[in-house]
């Protein structure tokens, strides 16, 4: 299988949120998410069956997580969102770029986020 | 469980390769790797039981992958290294920072690296 290299930080133009699936296996899914300043739709909350480890690689963002204080993120910040913990993206900068790793977490051994 | 945010891009000082495990589950392991200009030891090749999706977030690097042309990486470049595909880090810049996701790949559905 030839090795293929692509780039995560290349500028993605557009005016709505764009999600690119970089890898998908039965157990793990990796996505690049370009926010273009968009928040989650009004009243919308994510309630995901899988855990999500997510890092903001560029820009800034504000997350709302049910039962938690407001989470403000700057470039490089990462966190683990357990499965079914309701959350929404309240605000993002125009250049916000995320890398998200979704996985099943029934057997989580440790987390140092 | 309180949400904890840490930062991936914070400067890590030192003069040898530093690996920080950010998440470990039975199926997926996420690591931050700070190279500090170090290559793999002379004659050493990685031969890993798990697949590795890896992105170079800062700096530049050169990888040797068995049976492949030399792979030169710049910031943002990512690739998938299948399990047991022998590879080594031939060269890295002083500021090289990697994010690596290790996972079992028996059930790989798709890869768009």
PDB file of C-alpha atoms in Angstrom, chain A residues 3, chain B residues 40 44-46 61-73 79 81 85-91:
ATOM      1  CA  UNK A   3       2.112   5.859   1.702  1.00  0.00           C
TER       2      UNK A   3
ATOM      3  CA  UNK B  40      15.742   7.454  15.612  1.00  0.00           C
ATOM      4  CA  UNK B  44      16.756   1.389  14.743  1.00  0.00           C
ATOM      5  CA  UNK B  45      13.469   0.713  12.968  1.00  0.00           C
ATOM      6  CA  UNK B  46       9.998   0.896  14.495  1.00  0.00           C
ATOM      7  CA  UNK B  61      10.942  15.911   9.485  1.00  0.00           C
ATOM      8  CA  UNK B  62      12.118  13.133   7.235  1.00  0.00           C
ATOM      9  CA  UNK B  63      10.809   9.591   7.579  1.00  0.00           C
ATOM     10  CA  UNK B  64      12.169   6.415   6.100  1.00  0.00           C
ATOM     11  CA  UNK B  65       9.524   3.787   5.479  1.00  0.00           C
ATOM     12  CA  UNK B  66      10.556   0.362   4.279  1.00  0.00           C
ATOM     13  CA  UNK B  67       9.924  -0.039   0.568  1.00  0.00           C
ATOM     14  CA  UNK B  68       8.865   3.588   0.100  1.00  0.00           C
ATOM     15  CA  UNK B  69      10.555   6.706  -1.246  1.00  0.00           C
ATOM     16  CA  UNK B  70      11.879   9.084   1.424  1.00  0.00           C
ATOM     17  CA  UNK B  71       8.977  10.959   3.048  1.00  0.00           C
ATOM     18  CA  UNK B  72       9.615  14.632   3.781  1.00  0.00           C
ATOM     19  CA  UNK B  73       7.089  16.275   6.097  1.00  0.00           C
ATOM     20  CA  UNK B  79      -0.009   9.946   7.127  1.00  0.00           C
ATOM     21  CA  UNK B  81       1.582   3.920   8.940  1.00  0.00           C
ATOM     22  CA  UNK B  85       5.403  -1.458   8.407  1.00  0.00           C
ATOM     23  CA  UNK B  86       8.989  -0.762   9.419  1.00  0.00           C
ATOM     24  CA  UNK B  87       9.901   2.906   9.604  1.00  0.00           C
ATOM     25  CA  UNK B  88      12.319   5.290  11.247  1.00  0.00           C
ATOM     26  CA  UNK B  89      12.666   9.017  11.846  1.00  0.00           C
ATOM     27  CA  UNK B  90      15.694  10.052   9.821  1.00  0.00           C
ATOM     28  CA  UNK B  91      15.727  13.756  10.694  1.00  0.00           C
TER      29      UNK B  91
END
